[in-house]
Amino acid sequence: MVVSGGVTPFYLERSPVRGRLVRLGPLADAILSRHDNPDAVSQLGGEALALVAAMVSALKFKGAFSLQIKGDGPVSMLVADATDSGDLRFFARLREDADRDALPETAKGLLGDGYMAFTIDQGPDMDRHQGIVDLTGTTLADMAVNYFQTSEQHDCWIRLFCAKSADGWKAGALVLERIAAEGGIEASEQDEDAWETACTLAATVTEQEVLDPDLSNERLIQRLFGTLDVRVGTPRALAYGCRCNRARLASVLETFPEDDLDHMVENGAITMNCEFCNVGFRFARGELGERTA
């Protein structure tokens, strides 16, 4: 499944502001419904997908952007990532003793105390860049803003949305970033005012607007920022894309000692499940071969 206008970039003329509007459309349901998660967890997952979609669209090179959260709350782990081509995937892990029918409604309640890590992967020939911060804030958007302010010293404004309707899950995001002044020159008072005005206007956006399939991306952006001489860029596509495959999983299994592989065998085969796409792969013991010392 591909959403052709999944991310729409924009910028404000003569202002230190650029932004992205993210709308996953039916893609949100296609990804989230692969997992048997309670609604509160799926909602958090939709927000995470919208967040990584917004972040990866800012990359100027081929690579991937991933979000990983580990905490001591009912959701012990959450992972979402996106490639520069717009492929998205996600999974969340609930603790075995979590009460699925009485989960907290906020991101902080679901995740508890722990850390958030953002990783930029530029491929096998380049070092990965990773930043890690404590989980600070009530919402996932709060936590992401705290990350960029403390780890990257970068001003941004983020709102994330996800809701379940009769047509399934929908998710989206509105993100503003403050661009550094040219040559590292300290921002002027005019730039400060422009940033504050843009954030004030962005704060008027509603969940209904972002998730409304009948409201076009350009119309919504113009509705919010039309008074600030906004320029809308070329939309970018988003798609479901898990990078697991049989050959890769087989190569992982072949790194295990023979005794470990023998203990993994059940009913004559080893079964591995991808946590992202929830697809199982079955390997006959003979497929993996036997190694000699």
mmCIF file of C-alpha atoms in Angstrom:
data_model
loop_
_atom_site.group_PDB
_atom_site.id
_atom_site.type_symbol
_atom_site.label_atom_id
_atom_site.label_comp_id
_atom_site.label_asym_id
_atom_site.label_seq_id
_atom_site.Cartn_x
_atom_site.Cartn_y
_atom_site.Cartn_z
ATOM 1 C CA MET A 1 0.000 0.000 0.000
ATOM 2 C CA VAL A 2 1.293 3.438 -1.003
ATOM 3 C CA VAL A 3 0.006 6.875 0.035
ATOM 4 C CA SER A 4 1.246 9.248 -2.664
ATOM 5 C CA GLY A 5 0.911 12.467 -0.635
ATOM 6 C CA GLY A 6 1.985 11.105 2.729
ATOM 7 C CA VAL A 7 4.378 13.947 3.586
ATOM 8 C CA THR A 8 3.978 17.498 2.309
ATOM 9 C CA PRO A 9 6.883 19.867 3.055
ATOM 10 C CA PHE A 10 6.441 23.619 3.261
ATOM 11 C CA TYR A 11 8.342 26.731 4.294
ATOM 12 C CA LEU A 12 7.616 30.352 5.122
ATOM 13 C CA GLU A 13 9.147 33.029 2.892
ATOM 14 C CA ARG A 14 11.644 35.299 4.668
ATOM 15 C CA SER A 15 11.114 33.372 7.915
ATOM 16 C CA PRO A 16 13.300 30.831 9.738
ATOM 17 C CA VAL A 17 10.538 28.218 9.572
ATOM 18 C CA ARG A 18 10.077 25.024 7.603
ATOM 19 C CA GLY A 19 7.578 22.280 8.244
ATOM 20 C CA ARG A 20 6.020 19.012 7.204
ATOM 21 C CA LEU A 21 2.432 17.854 7.217
ATOM 22 C CA VAL A 22 2.162 14.062 7.545
ATOM 23 C CA ARG A 23 -1.008 12.133 6.755
ATOM 24 C CA LEU A 24 -0.807 8.343 6.641
ATOM 25 C CA GLY A 25 -4.376 7.800 5.486
ATOM 26 C CA PRO A 26 -5.269 4.088 5.101
ATOM 27 C CA LEU A 27 -1.602 3.175 5.556
ATOM 28 C CA ALA A 28 -1.950 3.661 9.327
ATOM 29 C CA ASP A 29 -4.603 0.952 9.554
ATOM 30 C CA ALA A 30 -2.671 -1.361 7.227
ATOM 31 C CA ILE A 31 0.339 -1.267 9.577
ATOM 32 C CA LEU A 32 -1.334 -1.078 12.982
ATOM 33 C CA SER A 33 -3.914 -3.786 12.295
ATOM 34 C CA ARG A 34 -1.120 -6.327 11.713
ATOM 35 C CA HIS A 35 -0.607 -6.385 15.474
ATOM 36 C CA ASP A 36 -2.946 -7.584 18.190
ATOM 37 C CA ASN A 37 -2.438 -4.530 20.372
ATOM 38 C CA PRO A 38 -4.940 -2.796 22.643
ATOM 39 C CA ASP A 39 -6.269 0.460 21.192
ATOM 40 C CA ALA A 40 -4.156 2.614 23.505
ATOM 41 C CA VAL A 41 -0.991 0.945 22.208
ATOM 42 C CA SER A 42 -2.101 1.180 18.576
ATOM 43 C CA GLN A 43 -2.802 4.876 19.034
ATOM 44 C CA LEU A 44 0.697 5.397 20.395
ATOM 45 C CA GLY A 45 2.063 3.348 17.496
ATOM 46 C CA GLY A 46 0.257 5.523 14.948
ATOM 47 C CA GLU A 47 1.765 8.635 16.495
ATOM 48 C CA ALA A 48 5.219 7.032 16.371
ATOM 49 C CA LEU A 49 4.779 6.177 12.677
ATOM 50 C CA ALA A 50 3.756 9.750 11.875
ATOM 51 C CA LEU A 51 6.764 11.054 13.816
ATOM 52 C CA VAL A 52 9.389 8.957 11.996
ATOM 53 C CA ALA A 53 7.727 9.728 8.650
ATOM 54 C CA ALA A 54 8.147 13.431 9.362
ATOM 55 C CA MET A 55 11.742 13.068 10.523
ATOM 56 C CA VAL A 56 13.001 10.866 7.678
ATOM 57 C CA SER A 57 11.619 13.283 5.085
ATOM 58 C CA ALA A 58 14.192 15.857 6.267
ATOM 59 C CA LEU A 59 17.169 13.612 5.424
ATOM 60 C CA LYS A 60 19.358 14.809 2.552
ATOM 61 C CA PHE A 61 20.827 11.359 1.882
ATOM 62 C CA LYS A 62 19.773 7.751 1.477
ATOM 63 C CA GLY A 63 19.241 6.059 4.814
ATOM 64 C CA ALA A 64 16.767 5.338 7.568
ATOM 65 C CA PHE A 65 15.465 7.066 10.670
ATOM 66 C CA SER A 66 14.369 5.005 13.655
ATOM 67 C CA LEU A 67 12.736 5.649 16.998
ATOM 68 C CA GLN A 68 13.281 3.214 19.854
ATOM 69 C CA ILE A 69 11.770 3.595 23.311
ATOM 70 C CA LYS A 70 12.366 1.382 26.328
ATOM 71 C CA GLY A 71 10.546 2.002 29.587
ATOM 72 C CA ASP A 72 9.292 0.389 32.776
ATOM 73 C CA GLY A 73 5.601 0.934 31.949
ATOM 74 C CA PRO A 74 3.117 -1.544 30.452
ATOM 75 C CA VAL A 75 4.728 -0.997 27.026
ATOM 76 C CA SER A 76 8.285 -2.163 27.616
ATOM 77 C CA MET A 77 9.499 -1.425 24.088
ATOM 78 C CA LEU A 78 8.313 0.535 21.065
ATOM 79 C CA VAL A 79 10.134 0.720 17.740
ATOM 80 C CA ALA A 80 9.163 2.611 14.589
ATOM 81 C CA ASP A 81 11.338 3.383 11.608
ATOM 82 C CA ALA A 82 11.209 4.814 8.116
ATOM 83 C CA THR A 83 13.536 4.786 5.121
ATOM 84 C CA ASP A 84 14.348 7.720 2.852
ATOM 85 C CA SER A 85 12.019 6.139 0.258
ATOM 86 C CA GLY A 86 9.136 6.334 2.753
ATOM 87 C CA ASP A 87 8.855 2.708 3.876
ATOM 88 C CA LEU A 88 7.386 2.480 7.401
ATOM 89 C CA ARG A 89 7.196 -0.257 10.017
ATOM 90 C CA PHE A 90 6.409 -0.550 13.713
ATOM 91 C CA PHE A 91 6.064 -2.866 16.682
ATOM 92 C CA ALA A 92 5.374 -2.528 20.393
ATOM 93 C CA ARG A 93 5.949 -5.059 23.164
ATOM 94 C CA LEU A 94 3.623 -5.322 26.164
ATOM 95 C CA ARG A 95 4.785 -6.717 29.459
ATOM 96 C CA GLU A 96 3.322 -10.122 30.246
ATOM 97 C CA ASP A 97 1.690 -8.813 33.429
ATOM 98 C CA ALA A 98 0.145 -5.743 31.740
ATOM 99 C CA ASP A 99 -3.635 -5.449 32.098
ATOM 100 C CA ARG A 100 -4.724 -5.085 28.471
ATOM 101 C CA ASP A 101 -8.184 -3.896 29.535
ATOM 102 C CA ALA A 102 -7.011 -1.142 31.869
ATOM 103 C CA LEU A 103 -4.030 0.529 30.242
ATOM 104 C CA PRO A 104 -3.092 4.174 30.859
ATOM 105 C CA GLU A 105 -4.240 6.601 28.179
ATOM 106 C CA THR A 106 -1.115 8.784 27.972
ATOM 107 C CA ALA A 107 2.229 7.983 26.412
ATOM 108 C CA LYS A 108 3.931 8.597 29.740
ATOM 109 C CA GLY A 109 1.568 6.200 31.488
ATOM 110 C CA LEU A 110 2.113 3.510 28.845
ATOM 111 C CA LEU A 111 5.892 3.870 28.678
ATOM 112 C CA GLY A 112 6.784 4.851 32.248
ATOM 113 C CA ASP A 113 10.356 5.915 32.937
ATOM 114 C CA GLY A 114 13.084 4.987 30.509
ATOM 115 C CA TYR A 115 14.782 6.396 27.445
ATOM 116 C CA MET A 116 14.093 7.480 23.886
ATOM 117 C CA ALA A 117 16.661 6.937 21.145
ATOM 118 C CA PHE A 118 16.664 8.382 17.642
ATOM 119 C CA THR A 119 19.031 6.720 15.181
ATOM 120 C CA ILE A 120 20.039 7.886 11.703
ATOM 121 C CA ASP A 121 21.484 5.082 9.587
ATOM 122 C CA GLN A 122 23.342 6.197 6.448
ATOM 123 C CA GLY A 123 24.139 2.686 5.278
ATOM 124 C CA PRO A 124 26.920 0.131 5.895
ATOM 125 C CA ASP A 125 29.730 2.461 4.799
ATOM 126 C CA MET A 126 28.882 5.250 7.254
ATOM 127 C CA ASP A 127 28.739 5.484 11.044
ATOM 128 C CA ARG A 128 25.294 5.630 12.563
ATOM 129 C CA HIS A 129 24.299 8.733 14.494
ATOM 130 C CA GLN A 130 22.300 8.131 17.656
ATOM 131 C CA GLY A 131 20.961 10.401 20.370
ATOM 132 C CA ILE A 132 19.437 9.198 23.641
ATOM 133 C CA VAL A 133 17.434 11.106 26.248
ATOM 134 C CA ASP A 134 15.212 10.276 29.200
ATOM 135 C CA LEU A 135 11.472 10.075 28.657
ATOM 136 C CA THR A 136 10.264 13.559 29.594
ATOM 137 C CA GLY A 137 6.737 14.800 28.968
ATOM 138 C CA THR A 138 3.186 13.496 28.945
ATOM 139 C CA THR A 139 2.736 12.865 25.212
ATOM 140 C CA LEU A 140 4.999 11.318 22.603
ATOM 141 C CA ALA A 141 5.192 14.735 20.942
ATOM 142 C CA ASP A 142 6.407 16.258 24.234
ATOM 143 C CA MET A 143 9.082 13.578 24.484
ATOM 144 C CA ALA A 144 10.247 14.199 20.916
ATOM 145 C CA VAL A 145 10.434 17.971 21.415
ATOM 146 C CA ASN A 146 12.477 17.409 24.577
ATOM 147 C CA TYR A 147 14.849 15.179 22.603
ATOM 148 C CA PHE A 148 15.529 17.798 19.936
ATOM 149 C CA GLN A 149 15.933 20.579 22.470
ATOM 150 C CA THR A 150 18.323 18.679 24.756
ATOM 151 C CA SER A 151 20.181 16.337 22.403
ATOM 152 C CA GLU A 152 20.279 18.382 19.203
ATOM 153 C CA GLN A 153 19.804 21.930 20.606
ATOM 154 C CA HIS A 154 17.248 22.380 17.860
ATOM 155 C CA ASP A 155 13.940 24.233 18.237
ATOM 156 C CA CYS A 156 10.937 22.408 16.886
ATOM 157 C CA TRP A 157 7.179 22.239 17.356
ATOM 158 C CA ILE A 158 5.455 18.851 17.043
ATOM 159 C CA ARG A 159 1.883 17.592 17.210
ATOM 160 C CA LEU A 160 1.019 13.943 16.601
ATOM 161 C CA PHE A 161 -2.425 12.522 15.924
ATOM 162 C CA CYS A 162 -3.912 9.036 15.749
ATOM 163 C CA ALA A 163 -7.514 7.912 16.100
ATOM 164 C CA LYS A 164 -9.676 4.926 15.228
ATOM 165 C CA SER A 165 -12.752 5.490 13.081
ATOM 166 C CA ALA A 166 -15.294 3.323 11.308
ATOM 167 C CA ASP A 167 -12.787 3.131 8.421
ATOM 168 C CA GLY A 168 -9.943 1.998 10.662
ATOM 169 C CA TRP A 169 -6.926 3.765 12.109
ATOM 170 C CA LYS A 170 -5.755 7.137 10.808
ATOM 171 C CA ALA A 171 -2.622 9.008 11.839
ATOM 172 C CA GLY A 172 -0.793 12.216 11.043
ATOM 173 C CA ALA A 173 1.524 14.917 12.273
ATOM 174 C CA LEU A 174 2.357 18.587 11.935
ATOM 175 C CA VAL A 175 5.998 19.497 12.522
ATOM 176 C CA LEU A 176 7.741 22.873 12.456
ATOM 177 C CA GLU A 177 11.506 23.357 12.616
ATOM 178 C CA ARG A 178 13.400 26.538 13.253
ATOM 179 C CA ILE A 179 16.165 27.062 10.723
ATOM 180 C CA ALA A 180 19.473 28.427 11.947
ATOM 181 C CA ALA A 181 20.426 31.912 10.793
ATOM 182 C CA GLU A 182 22.864 32.057 7.874
ATOM 183 C CA GLY A 183 26.509 31.845 8.836
ATOM 184 C CA GLY A 184 25.626 31.113 12.448
ATOM 185 C CA ILE A 185 24.541 34.717 12.988
ATOM 186 C CA GLU A 186 22.398 35.144 16.068
ATOM 187 C CA ALA A 187 18.678 35.187 15.288
ATOM 188 C CA SER A 188 17.130 38.627 14.980
ATOM 189 C CA GLU A 189 14.123 39.836 16.910
ATOM 190 C CA GLN A 190 12.153 39.592 13.672
ATOM 191 C CA ASP A 191 13.085 35.906 13.351
ATOM 192 C CA GLU A 192 12.020 35.305 16.942
ATOM 193 C CA ASP A 193 8.636 36.872 16.260
ATOM 194 C CA ALA A 194 8.200 34.867 13.047
ATOM 195 C CA TRP A 195 8.913 31.599 14.850
ATOM 196 C CA GLU A 196 6.524 32.381 17.691
ATOM 197 C CA THR A 197 3.794 33.420 15.250
ATOM 198 C CA ALA A 198 4.172 30.222 13.220
ATOM 199 C CA CYS A 199 3.946 28.094 16.362
ATOM 200 C CA THR A 200 0.873 29.988 17.528
ATOM 201 C CA LEU A 201 -0.891 29.396 14.214
ATOM 202 C CA ALA A 202 0.178 25.737 14.145
ATOM 203 C CA ALA A 203 -1.367 25.243 17.577
ATOM 204 C CA THR A 204 -4.806 25.984 16.118
ATOM 205 C CA VAL A 205 -4.757 22.763 14.042
ATOM 206 C CA THR A 206 -7.225 20.096 15.125
ATOM 207 C CA GLU A 207 -7.172 16.327 14.979
ATOM 208 C CA GLN A 208 -10.256 16.415 12.760
ATOM 209 C CA GLU A 209 -8.445 18.596 10.204
ATOM 210 C CA VAL A 210 -5.324 16.448 10.066
ATOM 211 C CA LEU A 211 -7.249 13.174 9.765
ATOM 212 C CA ASP A 212 -9.928 14.452 7.346
ATOM 213 C CA PRO A 213 -9.388 12.669 3.989
ATOM 214 C CA ASP A 214 -11.551 15.258 2.176
ATOM 215 C CA LEU A 215 -9.328 18.177 3.201
ATOM 216 C CA SER A 216 -6.325 18.397 0.882
ATOM 217 C CA ASN A 217 -2.800 18.833 2.197
ATOM 218 C CA GLU A 218 -2.274 22.161 0.431
ATOM 219 C CA ARG A 219 -5.612 23.527 1.564
ATOM 220 C CA LEU A 220 -4.886 22.681 5.198
ATOM 221 C CA ILE A 221 -1.411 24.239 5.050
ATOM 222 C CA GLN A 222 -2.821 27.371 3.451
ATOM 223 C CA ARG A 223 -5.587 27.497 6.062
ATOM 224 C CA LEU A 224 -2.995 27.456 8.838
ATOM 225 C CA PHE A 225 -0.172 29.571 7.409
ATOM 226 C CA GLY A 226 -1.618 31.430 4.413
ATOM 227 C CA THR A 227 -1.132 34.802 6.100
ATOM 228 C CA LEU A 228 2.623 34.129 6.452
ATOM 229 C CA ASP A 229 3.467 33.746 2.741
ATOM 230 C CA VAL A 230 3.717 29.964 2.892
ATOM 231 C CA ARG A 231 5.224 27.922 0.046
ATOM 232 C CA VAL A 232 4.197 24.286 -0.387
ATOM 233 C CA GLY A 233 6.712 21.760 -1.686
ATOM 234 C CA THR A 234 6.364 18.508 -3.592
ATOM 235 C CA PRO A 235 4.598 15.761 -1.603
ATOM 236 C CA ARG A 236 6.467 12.535 -0.844
ATOM 237 C CA ALA A 237 5.002 9.064 -0.799
ATOM 238 C CA LEU A 238 4.769 6.744 2.207
ATOM 239 C CA ALA A 239 4.344 2.962 2.103
ATOM 240 C CA TYR A 240 4.375 -0.124 4.266
ATOM 241 C CA GLY A 241 7.790 -1.712 4.076
ATOM 242 C CA CYS A 242 9.234 -4.355 6.361
ATOM 243 C CA ARG A 243 12.841 -5.222 5.547
ATOM 244 C CA CYS A 244 12.767 -8.769 6.853
ATOM 245 C CA ASN A 245 13.370 -11.605 4.396
ATOM 246 C CA ARG A 246 14.046 -15.310 4.508
ATOM 247 C CA ALA A 247 17.714 -15.067 3.503
ATOM 248 C CA ARG A 248 18.498 -12.465 6.152
ATOM 249 C CA LEU A 249 16.838 -14.468 8.929
ATOM 250 C CA ALA A 250 18.640 -17.623 7.792
ATOM 251 C CA SER A 251 21.967 -15.784 8.007
ATOM 252 C CA VAL A 252 21.108 -14.768 11.577
ATOM 253 C CA LEU A 253 20.300 -18.345 12.554
ATOM 254 C CA GLU A 254 23.560 -19.583 11.045
ATOM 255 C CA THR A 255 25.511 -17.502 13.564
ATOM 256 C CA PHE A 256 24.200 -19.705 16.412
ATOM 257 C CA PRO A 257 26.140 -22.767 17.628
ATOM 258 C CA GLU A 258 24.888 -26.148 16.421
ATOM 259 C CA ASP A 259 23.661 -27.131 19.888
ATOM 260 C CA ASP A 260 21.568 -23.955 20.143
ATOM 261 C CA LEU A 261 20.018 -24.595 16.745
ATOM 262 C CA ASP A 262 19.143 -28.145 17.758
ATOM 263 C CA HIS A 263 17.356 -26.843 20.848
ATOM 264 C CA MET A 264 15.325 -24.408 18.697
ATOM 265 C CA VAL A 265 13.873 -27.202 16.581
ATOM 266 C CA GLU A 266 10.200 -27.988 17.133
ATOM 267 C CA ASN A 267 8.411 -30.553 14.991
ATOM 268 C CA GLY A 268 11.425 -30.813 12.733
ATOM 269 C CA ALA A 269 11.846 -27.104 12.005
ATOM 270 C CA ILE A 270 12.856 -23.733 13.447
ATOM 271 C CA THR A 271 10.228 -20.995 13.308
ATOM 272 C CA MET A 272 11.038 -17.282 13.462
ATOM 273 C CA ASN A 273 8.482 -14.467 13.549
ATOM 274 C CA CYS A 274 9.172 -10.901 12.461
ATOM 275 C CA GLU A 275 7.891 -8.550 15.157
ATOM 276 C CA PHE A 276 7.382 -5.761 12.622
ATOM 277 C CA CYS A 277 5.216 -7.494 10.032
ATOM 278 C CA ASN A 278 4.045 -10.433 12.169
ATOM 279 C CA VAL A 279 5.002 -12.910 9.441
ATOM 280 C CA GLY A 280 6.465 -16.285 10.380
ATOM 281 C CA PHE A 281 9.355 -18.013 8.614
ATOM 282 C CA ARG A 282 9.898 -21.766 8.941
ATOM 283 C CA PHE A 283 13.302 -23.354 8.396
ATOM 284 C CA ALA A 284 13.895 -27.078 8.162
ATOM 285 C CA ARG A 285 16.944 -27.960 10.258
ATOM 286 C CA GLY A 286 18.738 -29.245 7.174
ATOM 287 C CA GLU A 287 18.369 -25.894 5.380
ATOM 288 C CA LEU A 288 20.840 -24.252 7.731
ATOM 289 C CA GLY A 289 23.572 -26.725 7.115
ATOM 290 C CA GLU A 290 26.060 -28.177 9.550
ATOM 291 C CA ARG A 291 29.388 -26.586 10.299
ATOM 292 C CA THR A 292 32.568 -28.376 11.123
ATOM 293 C CA ALA A 293 35.276 -27.106 13.420
#
